[in-house]
Amino acid sequence: MPRVTTSLAWVDGSWRLCCPDAGVELAIGPGGARRVAGGLADEALGLLGLLQGSGDASGPVGRYLTLRRHLRERLLDHAAPEARAIDRTLLDAALPDAPAPVVVREPRPLAHPAFGPPRTAFERLAHLVLWSCGTLRDATYYGDRLPVSLRAVPSKGARHPFDAWVCHPEAGDGWFRYDPHTHGLATEAEPLGLPRRPGLALTCVFDRVQWRYRHAWDYHELLLDLGHLRANLRTVADALRLELTLRDEIGPGPRPLTDEAWLLAEVRDARA
């Protein structure tokens, strides 16, 4: 099949797609697509996903290009010199609606690496949750306007949308919320509907991302954050000699989006 060269540029409010080899030039805009010049039949352009029907509407590729430009115009261009000032203004206006931080009352402290290497399987589980979900240092954006926490895993905008829960006989019966700021567990178990076996579960707080970025386009970042956590859990578990089993599909049925367990990591002592 011969190679076909195309070029794509944004000109006067529409995408201008040029294909010199086929002698065709299209203008693809929000109102549809139109042929500027051209040789290829509408049927051929339809197969390429550029035109649809009689040629007066964009095909799926054309609609994607229009959507992509629309998102670029709506989302903040952080490469622009004025981006920081715009972001600060938007942040100040949105601060009253910021989601409240999770507060664990009188958390029970867990084993910490500062006090020596772990001696039991439960202490190794405590080290695992610290090096995957615990706060290593507090910080702020824009002076003291937006408090954030820095952890061992990266997160877009330091949003850290995932909360951790720990289950272990030495912690008690059930699943206990993990406090990343104090490296401790709640005193009361909460019903997650998960099997009560030693492990760590992650639930997602969508508001932390939605409040900051205000667009569904940023929800895919949740999957990147989850991928970082998965990789980190495996790496740290290997170093701590914990046998880790990751289970993505858990629970008897669908869960509400506000209380969805995204990941269950079952652990056991690999030395046992």
GROMACS .gro file of C-alpha atoms in nm:
model
  272
    1MET     CA    1   0.000   0.000   0.000
    2PRO     CA    2   0.152   0.337  -0.096
    3ARG     CA    3   0.226   0.582   0.183
    4VAL     CA    4  -0.009   0.880   0.205
    5THR     CA    5   0.114   1.206   0.356
    6THR     CA    6  -0.129   1.430   0.542
    7SER     CA    7  -0.101   1.751   0.741
    8LEU     CA    8  -0.331   1.892   1.007
    9ALA     CA    9  -0.349   2.254   1.125
   10TRP     CA   10  -0.595   2.484   1.303
   11VAL     CA   11  -0.679   2.767   1.060
   12ASP     CA   12  -0.950   3.034   1.100
   13GLY     CA   13  -1.164   2.840   1.347
   14SER     CA   14  -1.149   2.494   1.192
   15TRP     CA   15  -0.913   2.203   1.145
   16ARG     CA   16  -0.758   2.208   0.797
   17LEU     CA   17  -0.664   1.859   0.684
   18CYS     CA   18  -0.457   1.839   0.366
   19CYS     CA   19  -0.370   1.525   0.175
   20PRO     CA   20  -0.158   1.630  -0.127
   21ASP     CA   21  -0.116   1.273  -0.252
   22ALA     CA   22  -0.494   1.237  -0.289
   23GLY     CA   23  -0.551   1.598  -0.388
   24VAL     CA   24  -0.799   1.666  -0.109
   25GLU     CA   25  -0.832   1.940   0.152
   26LEU     CA   26  -1.101   1.944   0.420
   27ALA     CA   27  -1.210   2.204   0.671
   28ILE     CA   28  -1.348   2.040   0.989
   29GLY     CA   29  -1.522   2.270   1.237
   30PRO     CA   30  -1.788   2.261   1.508
   31GLY     CA   31  -2.064   2.290   1.250
   32GLY     CA   32  -1.945   1.996   1.041
   33ALA     CA   33  -1.697   1.935   0.762
   34ARG     CA   34  -1.667   2.080   0.415
   35ARG     CA   35  -1.446   2.006   0.122
   36VAL     CA   36  -1.210   2.289   0.034
   37ALA     CA   37  -1.049   2.107  -0.255
   38GLY     CA   38  -1.050   1.766  -0.374
   39GLY     CA   39  -1.026   1.455  -0.549
   40LEU     CA   40  -1.139   1.173  -0.322
   41ALA     CA   41  -1.503   1.072  -0.335
   42ASP     CA   42  -1.725   1.121  -0.031
   43GLU     CA   43  -1.745   0.743   0.012
   44ALA     CA   44  -1.367   0.716   0.046
   45LEU     CA   45  -1.358   1.004   0.294
   46GLY     CA   46  -1.634   0.832   0.491
   47LEU     CA   47  -1.424   0.517   0.517
   48LEU     CA   48  -1.144   0.730   0.662
   49GLY     CA   49  -1.385   0.862   0.926
   50LEU     CA   50  -1.358   1.220   0.802
   51LEU     CA   51  -1.698   1.276   0.642
   52GLN     CA   52  -2.039   1.123   0.698
   53GLY     CA   53  -2.338   1.091   0.468
   54SER     CA   54  -2.339   1.343   0.186
   55GLY     CA   55  -2.028   1.516   0.313
   56ASP     CA   56  -2.191   1.792   0.515
   57ALA     CA   57  -2.122   1.633   0.855
   58SER     CA   58  -1.804   1.525   1.029
   59GLY     CA   59  -1.729   1.156   1.062
   60PRO     CA   60  -1.599   1.009   1.391
   61VAL     CA   61  -1.241   1.119   1.327
   62GLY     CA   62  -1.358   1.468   1.241
   63ARG     CA   63  -1.575   1.485   1.553
   64TYR     CA   64  -1.280   1.372   1.765
   65LEU     CA   65  -1.059   1.645   1.622
   66THR     CA   66  -1.327   1.906   1.690
   67LEU     CA   67  -1.371   1.778   2.047
   68ARG     CA   68  -0.997   1.784   2.103
   69ARG     CA   69  -0.976   2.146   1.997
   70HIS     CA   70  -1.281   2.229   2.210
   71LEU     CA   71  -1.110   2.081   2.516
   72ARG     CA   72  -0.789   2.269   2.443
   73GLU     CA   73  -0.984   2.594   2.434
   74ARG     CA   74  -1.174   2.520   2.758
   75LEU     CA   75  -0.893   2.373   2.968
   76LEU     CA   76  -0.618   2.591   3.107
   77ASP     CA   77  -0.298   2.598   2.902
   78HIS     CA   78  -0.036   2.566   3.174
   79ALA     CA   79   0.237   2.662   2.930
   80ALA     CA   80   0.093   3.014   2.900
   81PRO     CA   81   0.263   3.286   3.108
   82GLU     CA   82  -0.067   3.392   3.265
   83ALA     CA   83  -0.168   3.036   3.361
   84ARG     CA   84  -0.056   3.064   3.724
   85ALA     CA   85  -0.254   3.384   3.785
   86ILE     CA   86  -0.566   3.235   3.623
   87ASP     CA   87  -0.535   2.916   3.826
   88ARG     CA   88  -0.493   3.113   4.150
   89THR     CA   89  -0.807   3.316   4.075
   90LEU     CA   90  -1.011   3.003   4.002
   91LEU     CA   91  -0.875   2.835   4.314
   92ASP     CA   92  -0.965   3.128   4.540
   93ALA     CA   93  -1.321   3.126   4.405
   94ALA     CA   94  -1.357   2.750   4.457
   95LEU     CA   95  -1.199   2.717   4.803
   96PRO     CA   96  -1.530   2.746   4.994
   97ASP     CA   97  -1.648   2.431   4.815
   98ALA     CA   98  -1.333   2.229   4.881
   99PRO     CA   99  -1.402   1.871   5.000
  100ALA     CA  100  -1.336   1.829   5.370
  101PRO     CA  101  -1.026   1.626   5.459
  102VAL     CA  102  -1.072   1.285   5.615
  103VAL     CA  103  -1.040   1.306   5.992
  104VAL     CA  104  -0.974   0.990   6.195
  105ARG     CA  105  -1.047   1.054   6.562
  106GLU     CA  106  -0.777   0.933   6.802
  107PRO     CA  107  -0.608   0.700   6.552
  108ARG     CA  108  -0.416   0.401   6.681
  109PRO     CA  109  -0.049   0.435   6.581
  110LEU     CA  110   0.104   0.176   6.354
  111ALA     CA  111   0.462   0.053   6.338
  112HIS     CA  112   0.686   0.312   6.174
  113PRO     CA  113   1.025   0.260   6.001
  114ALA     CA  114   1.174   0.534   6.221
  115PHE     CA  115   1.157   0.292   6.515
  116GLY     CA  116   1.336   0.004   6.346
  117PRO     CA  117   1.268  -0.278   6.101
  118PRO     CA  118   0.936  -0.463   6.120
  119ARG     CA  119   0.933  -0.773   6.340
  120THR     CA  120   0.591  -0.923   6.261
  121ALA     CA  121   0.368  -0.964   5.957
  122PHE     CA  122   0.134  -0.692   6.090
  123GLU     CA  123   0.426  -0.449   6.127
  124ARG     CA  124   0.532  -0.525   5.771
  125LEU     CA  125   0.174  -0.452   5.658
  126ALA     CA  126   0.198  -0.120   5.847
  127HIS     CA  127   0.519  -0.036   5.658
  128LEU     CA  128   0.352  -0.135   5.331
  129VAL     CA  129   0.062   0.107   5.380
  130LEU     CA  130   0.300   0.388   5.487
  131TRP     CA  131   0.522   0.358   5.180
  132SER     CA  132   0.217   0.340   4.951
  133CYS     CA  133  -0.046   0.569   5.105
  134GLY     CA  134   0.112   0.754   5.397
  135THR     CA  135   0.204   1.123   5.409
  136LEU     CA  136   0.579   1.184   5.405
  137ARG     CA  137   0.565   1.563   5.409
  138ASP     CA  138   0.300   1.835   5.415
  139ALA     CA  139   0.312   2.117   5.162
  140THR     CA  140   0.094   2.394   5.018
  141TYR     CA  141   0.018   2.545   4.678
  142TYR     CA  142   0.011   2.922   4.628
  143GLY     CA  143   0.155   3.010   4.965
  144ASP     CA  144  -0.081   2.863   5.222
  145ARG     CA  145  -0.396   2.860   5.008
  146LEU     CA  146  -0.418   2.489   4.925
  147PRO     CA  147  -0.275   2.235   5.173
  148VAL     CA  148  -0.152   1.914   5.010
  149SER     CA  149   0.039   1.607   5.118
  150LEU     CA  150   0.342   1.456   4.948
  151ARG     CA  151   0.358   1.078   4.948
  152ALA     CA  152   0.574   0.799   4.814
  153VAL     CA  153   0.353   0.769   4.504
  154PRO     CA  154   0.285   1.054   4.258
  155SER     CA  155  -0.061   1.202   4.210
  156LYS     CA  156  -0.175   1.472   3.969
  157GLY     CA  157  -0.197   1.799   4.159
  158ALA     CA  158  -0.124   1.605   4.482
  159ARG     CA  159  -0.494   1.520   4.491
  160HIS     CA  160  -0.439   1.162   4.617
  161PRO     CA  161  -0.800   1.054   4.555
  162PHE     CA  162  -0.761   0.706   4.707
  163ASP     CA  163  -0.815   0.623   5.074
  164ALA     CA  164  -0.670   0.310   5.231
  165TRP     CA  165  -0.832   0.055   5.462
  166VAL     CA  166  -0.653  -0.218   5.658
  167CYS     CA  167  -0.780  -0.557   5.772
  168HIS     CA  168  -0.575  -0.777   6.006
  169PRO     CA  169  -0.651  -0.980   6.320
  170GLU     CA  170  -0.410  -0.765   6.522
  171ALA     CA  171  -0.606  -0.454   6.419
  172GLY     CA  172  -0.941  -0.601   6.519
  173ASP     CA  173  -1.239  -0.754   6.345
  174GLY     CA  174  -1.319  -0.581   6.016
  175TRP     CA  175  -1.180  -0.305   5.795
  176PHE     CA  176  -1.030   0.006   5.956
  177ARG     CA  177  -0.972   0.339   5.783
  178TYR     CA  178  -0.607   0.441   5.752
  179ASP     CA  179  -0.508   0.796   5.848
  180PRO     CA  180  -0.224   0.898   5.611
  181HIS     CA  181  -0.129   1.203   5.818
  182THR     CA  182  -0.073   1.027   6.151
  183HIS     CA  183   0.005   0.678   6.016
  184GLY     CA  184  -0.265   0.522   6.231
  185LEU     CA  185  -0.590   0.329   6.213
  186ALA     CA  186  -0.938   0.427   6.321
  187THR     CA  187  -1.058   0.268   6.641
  188GLU     CA  188  -1.390   0.155   6.491
  189ALA     CA  189  -1.428  -0.074   6.191
  190GLU     CA  190  -1.652   0.032   5.902
  191PRO     CA  191  -1.855  -0.196   5.672
  192LEU     CA  192  -1.692  -0.219   5.329
  193GLY     CA  193  -1.862  -0.542   5.223
  194LEU     CA  194  -1.523  -0.704   5.162
  195PRO     CA  195  -1.393  -1.043   5.281
  196ARG     CA  196  -1.229  -1.013   5.621
  197ARG     CA  197  -0.885  -1.139   5.533
  198PRO     CA  198  -0.550  -0.969   5.597
  199GLY     CA  199  -0.506  -0.703   5.335
  200LEU     CA  200  -0.540  -0.347   5.218
  201ALA     CA  201  -0.828  -0.195   5.023
  202LEU     CA  202  -0.848   0.132   4.831
  203THR     CA  203  -1.162   0.344   4.791
  204CYS     CA  204  -1.186   0.647   4.565
  205VAL     CA  205  -1.302   0.996   4.666
  206PHE     CA  206  -1.399   1.146   4.330
  207ASP     CA  207  -1.466   1.494   4.470
  208ARG     CA  208  -1.097   1.558   4.531
  209VAL     CA  209  -1.033   1.551   4.156
  210GLN     CA  210  -1.364   1.695   4.038
  211TRP     CA  211  -1.344   1.994   4.273
  212ARG     CA  212  -0.995   2.089   4.157
  213TYR     CA  213  -1.024   2.036   3.781
  214ARG     CA  214  -1.399   2.070   3.709
  215HIS     CA  215  -1.398   1.856   3.395
  216ALA     CA  216  -1.468   1.490   3.323
  217TRP     CA  217  -1.157   1.484   3.101
  218ASP     CA  218  -0.944   1.457   3.416
  219TYR     CA  219  -1.107   1.142   3.547
  220HIS     CA  220  -0.867   0.931   3.345
  221GLU     CA  221  -0.597   1.058   3.579
  222LEU     CA  222  -0.756   0.839   3.848
  223LEU     CA  223  -0.642   0.534   3.656
  224LEU     CA  224  -0.287   0.668   3.641
  225ASP     CA  225  -0.291   0.724   4.017
  226LEU     CA  226  -0.426   0.374   4.067
  227GLY     CA  227  -0.152   0.232   3.845
  228HIS     CA  228   0.115   0.409   4.052
  229LEU     CA  229  -0.035   0.259   4.369
  230ARG     CA  230  -0.049  -0.091   4.222
  231ALA     CA  231   0.315  -0.080   4.115
  232ASN     CA  232   0.427   0.066   4.446
  233LEU     CA  233   0.236  -0.194   4.648
  234ARG     CA  234   0.403  -0.476   4.457
  235THR     CA  235   0.751  -0.326   4.487
  236VAL     CA  236   0.726  -0.257   4.861
  237ALA     CA  237   0.559  -0.592   4.933
  238ASP     CA  238   0.847  -0.773   4.763
  239ALA     CA  239   1.099  -0.576   4.969
  240LEU     CA  240   0.908  -0.658   5.290
  241ARG     CA  241   0.870  -1.024   5.195
  242LEU     CA  242   0.493  -1.005   5.190
  243GLU     CA  243   0.299  -1.217   4.941
  244LEU     CA  244   0.061  -0.977   4.767
  245THR     CA  245  -0.247  -1.075   4.564
  246LEU     CA  246  -0.419  -0.788   4.382
  247ARG     CA  247  -0.789  -0.829   4.312
  248ASP     CA  248  -0.959  -0.565   4.096
  249GLU     CA  249  -1.306  -0.721   4.091
  250ILE     CA  250  -1.436  -0.746   4.446
  251GLY     CA  251  -1.766  -0.738   4.625
  252PRO     CA  252  -2.096  -0.912   4.544
  253GLY     CA  253  -2.221  -0.647   4.302
  254PRO     CA  254  -2.197  -0.288   4.179
  255ARG     CA  255  -2.118  -0.021   4.437
  256PRO     CA  256  -2.219   0.346   4.453
  257LEU     CA  257  -1.957   0.573   4.298
  258THR     CA  258  -1.912   0.747   4.632
  259ASP     CA  259  -1.817   0.421   4.803
  260GLU     CA  260  -1.640   0.213   4.544
  261ALA     CA  261  -1.357  -0.020   4.638
  262TRP     CA  262  -1.121  -0.003   4.344
  263LEU     CA  263  -0.855  -0.244   4.461
  264LEU     CA  264  -0.816  -0.515   4.718
  265ALA     CA  265  -0.465  -0.628   4.803
  266GLU     CA  266  -0.461  -0.948   5.007
  267VAL     CA  267  -0.134  -1.005   5.191
  268ARG     CA  268   0.023  -1.290   5.385
  269ASP     CA  269   0.363  -1.349   5.534
  270ALA     CA  270   0.583  -1.497   5.260
  271ARG     CA  271   0.816  -1.635   5.528
  272ALA     CA  272   0.540  -1.840   5.695
   0.00000   0.00000   0.00000
